[in-house]
Amino acid sequence: MTYENIRLEHDGAVATLTIDRPKALNALNNKTLQEFEAAVKSLGADTRVLIVTGGGEKAFVAGADIAEMSSIAEHPEAQKFAELGHRAFALLESLAIPTIAAVNGFALGGGCELALACDFIYASEKAQLGLPEVGLGVIPGFGGTQRLTRIVGRARAKELIFTGGRIDAAKAKEIGLVLEVLPAAELLAHCRSVAAKMLKNSPLAISTAKRVIEQGADKDLGEANTLERQGFAELFGSEDQREGMKAFLEKRPAVFTGK
Ligand code: DAK
């Protein structure tokens, strides 16, 4: 499939999805969101890590497309746009594989929310993150109020959302929003090296860990630990569990199949 506003590249088991509308700082319009959704849907079982990044030198994604949004006059159209965005982000979040946001510049509004829908964020030194929606008379609408709060806590989330301000990569790391800050030229290589480490491990175990972390995050510890026990038990008898332990005992690297 050919896309206009995104690029989907495969390097072995690692896919890189680039939002690529640099003229508009990769802002998310309808077409871009549609292509993004189609690209995520197209990922096959051979893809085991997804990296999401922005095209050009300046931006990850500078938000929803304000020009297009401002022309949405009718409530049903706004509803459709909202549904598309929610569907695309939920799809990304529901992937059973690790997803990494490589934030290479401005990640504002819907762009920051896109990064938040990934499993974790690495940022370049020139990244700027923020949720400026209140300055446009709206609030974050692609899950930002909820996901940011779960990551940095209520007070930090409120500070960022109420001020509509931008924070640089160092500050974002300090509050736990991004994990590491890299020189711009090293950002993607860093993401790929982290991906390479994950590729050595059992895909089945990783997807189970991701599922129980996500499902357990909003439960009390007792219920959450029940999920962990179930996930742990389910893995016993899998080919990956047998291979992982056998390889350890035979002092050789494991060859996992994800089964
Ligand atoms: N939308 C459309 N075009 C954008 C854009 C955006 N978000 N951001 C930048 N651009 C365009 C600029 O208009 C400009 O286009 P030309 O004038 O060259 O045609 C080009 O990209 C370059 O931008 P600048 O000239 O402004 O570049 P600067 O370096 O001077 O400034 C900036 C960079 C990132 C600080 C600035 O562009 C900026 O403030 N951009 C807007 C950032 C922003 O406010 N983002 C949040 C958007 S609101 C919803 C769910 C979610 C949302 C909404 C609804 N529902 C559930 C319904 C989400 C809302 C948002 O994301």
Coordinates of C-alpha atoms in Angstrom, one line a residue, residues 6-158:
I6 CA 3.2 8.4 6.5
R7 CA 6.0 6.0 5.8
L8 CA 6.1 2.5 7.0
E9 CA 9.5 0.8 6.8
H10 CA 10.5 -2.7 7.9
D11 CA 14.0 -3.7 9.0
G12 CA 13.7 -7.3 9.9
A13 CA 11.3 -7.6 12.8
V14 CA 11.4 -3.8 13.6
A15 CA 8.9 -1.6 11.9
T16 CA 9.3 2.2 11.8
L17 CA 6.2 4.3 11.2
T18 CA 7.1 7.9 10.4
I19 CA 4.4 10.6 10.3
D20 CA 5.7 12.5 7.3
R21 CA 4.0 15.8 6.6
P22 CA 7.0 18.1 7.5
K23 CA 5.4 21.1 5.9
A24 CA 2.7 21.1 8.5
L25 CA 5.1 19.8 11.2
N26 CA 3.4 16.4 10.8
A27 CA 0.1 17.6 12.1
L28 CA -2.6 14.9 12.2
N29 CA -5.3 15.5 9.7
N30 CA -8.0 13.1 8.7
K31 CA -6.0 11.5 5.9
T32 CA -2.9 11.1 8.1
L33 CA -4.9 9.4 10.8
Q34 CA -6.6 7.1 8.3
E35 CA -3.2 6.1 6.9
F36 CA -1.8 5.7 10.4
E37 CA -4.7 3.4 11.3
A38 CA -4.2 1.4 8.1
A39 CA -0.5 1.1 8.6
V40 CA -0.9 -0.2 12.2
K41 CA -3.5 -2.7 11.0
S42 CA -1.2 -3.9 8.3
L43 CA 1.5 -5.0 10.7
G44 CA 2.0 -8.8 10.5
A45 CA 3.2 -11.4 13.0
D46 CA 6.7 -10.9 11.7
T47 CA 6.8 -7.4 13.2
R48 CA 7.9 -7.6 16.8
V49 CA 8.7 -4.0 17.7
L50 CA 7.2 -0.7 16.4
I51 CA 9.0 2.6 16.5
V52 CA 6.9 5.7 15.8
T53 CA 8.6 9.0 14.8
G54 CA 8.2 12.2 12.8
G55 CA 9.6 13.2 9.4
G56 CA 11.8 16.2 8.9
E57 CA 14.0 18.0 11.3
K58 CA 11.6 19.9 13.5
A59 CA 8.7 17.9 14.7
F60 CA 7.5 14.5 16.0
V61 CA 3.9 15.6 15.5
A62 CA 2.7 19.2 16.2
G63 CA -0.8 18.1 17.1
A64 CA -4.1 17.6 15.4
D65 CA -4.3 19.7 12.2
I66 CA -5.6 23.0 13.5
A67 CA -6.5 24.3 10.0
E68 CA -8.6 21.2 9.3
M69 CA -10.1 21.2 12.7
S70 CA -11.2 24.8 12.5
S71 CA -13.1 24.0 9.4
I72 CA -15.1 21.3 11.1
A73 CA -18.3 23.1 11.5
E74 CA -20.7 20.3 12.2
H75 CA -21.0 18.2 15.3
P76 CA -21.2 14.9 13.4
E77 CA -17.9 15.7 11.6
A78 CA -16.2 16.5 14.9
Q79 CA -17.6 13.2 16.2
K80 CA -16.2 11.3 13.2
F81 CA -12.7 12.9 13.6
A82 CA -12.8 12.1 17.3
E83 CA -13.8 8.5 16.7
L84 CA -11.1 8.0 14.1
G85 CA -8.4 9.4 16.4
H86 CA -9.6 7.3 19.3
R87 CA -9.7 4.2 17.1
A88 CA -6.2 4.8 15.7
F89 CA -4.7 5.4 19.1
A90 CA -6.5 2.5 20.8
L91 CA -5.3 0.2 18.0
L92 CA -1.7 1.4 18.6
E93 CA -2.1 0.8 22.3
S94 CA -3.7 -2.6 21.9
L95 CA -0.7 -4.0 19.9
A96 CA 0.8 -7.0 21.6
I97 CA 4.3 -5.9 20.6
P98 CA 6.4 -3.2 22.3
T99 CA 5.9 0.3 20.8
I100 CA 8.5 3.1 21.2
A101 CA 7.9 6.8 20.5
A102 CA 11.1 8.4 19.1
V103 CA 10.2 12.1 19.8
N104 CA 12.5 14.0 17.5
G105 CA 11.1 17.5 17.9
F106 CA 7.7 19.2 18.8
A107 CA 5.2 16.7 20.3
L108 CA 2.3 18.9 21.0
G109 CA -1.4 18.2 21.6
G110 CA -2.4 15.2 19.6
G111 CA 1.3 14.6 19.0
C112 CA 2.1 14.3 22.6
E113 CA -0.9 12.1 23.0
L114 CA 0.4 9.9 20.2
A115 CA 3.7 9.5 22.1
L116 CA 1.8 8.8 25.3
A117 CA -0.1 5.9 23.6
C118 CA 3.2 4.1 23.0
D119 CA 4.8 1.9 25.6
F120 CA 7.6 4.4 26.3
I121 CA 9.2 7.5 24.9
Y122 CA 12.8 8.4 24.1
A123 CA 13.4 12.0 23.1
S124 CA 16.0 14.0 21.2
E125 CA 17.6 16.9 22.9
K126 CA 15.6 19.3 20.8
A127 CA 12.2 17.8 21.7
Q128 CA 9.5 19.9 23.2
L129 CA 6.4 18.3 24.6
G130 CA 3.2 19.8 25.8
L131 CA -0.6 19.8 25.7
P132 CA -1.6 23.3 24.6
E133 CA -5.3 22.6 23.9
V134 CA -6.7 24.8 26.6
G135 CA -5.2 27.8 24.7
L136 CA -7.4 26.7 21.7
G137 CA -10.5 26.5 23.9
V138 CA -10.6 22.7 24.1
I139 CA -9.0 20.0 26.2
P140 CA -6.8 17.1 25.0
G141 CA -9.1 14.8 23.2
F142 CA -7.0 11.7 22.3
G143 CA -6.6 10.4 25.8
G144 CA -4.0 12.9 27.0
T145 CA -5.7 13.9 30.2
Q146 CA -5.9 10.3 31.3
R147 CA -2.6 8.8 29.9
L148 CA -0.4 11.7 31.1
T149 CA -1.9 11.6 34.6
R150 CA -1.2 7.9 34.8
I151 CA 2.4 8.5 33.9
V152 CA 3.4 11.7 35.7
G153 CA 0.7 12.0 38.4
R154 CA -2.2 14.4 38.8
A155 CA -0.3 17.5 39.9
R156 CA 2.3 17.4 37.0
A157 CA -0.4 16.6 34.5
K158 CA -2.6 19.4 35.7

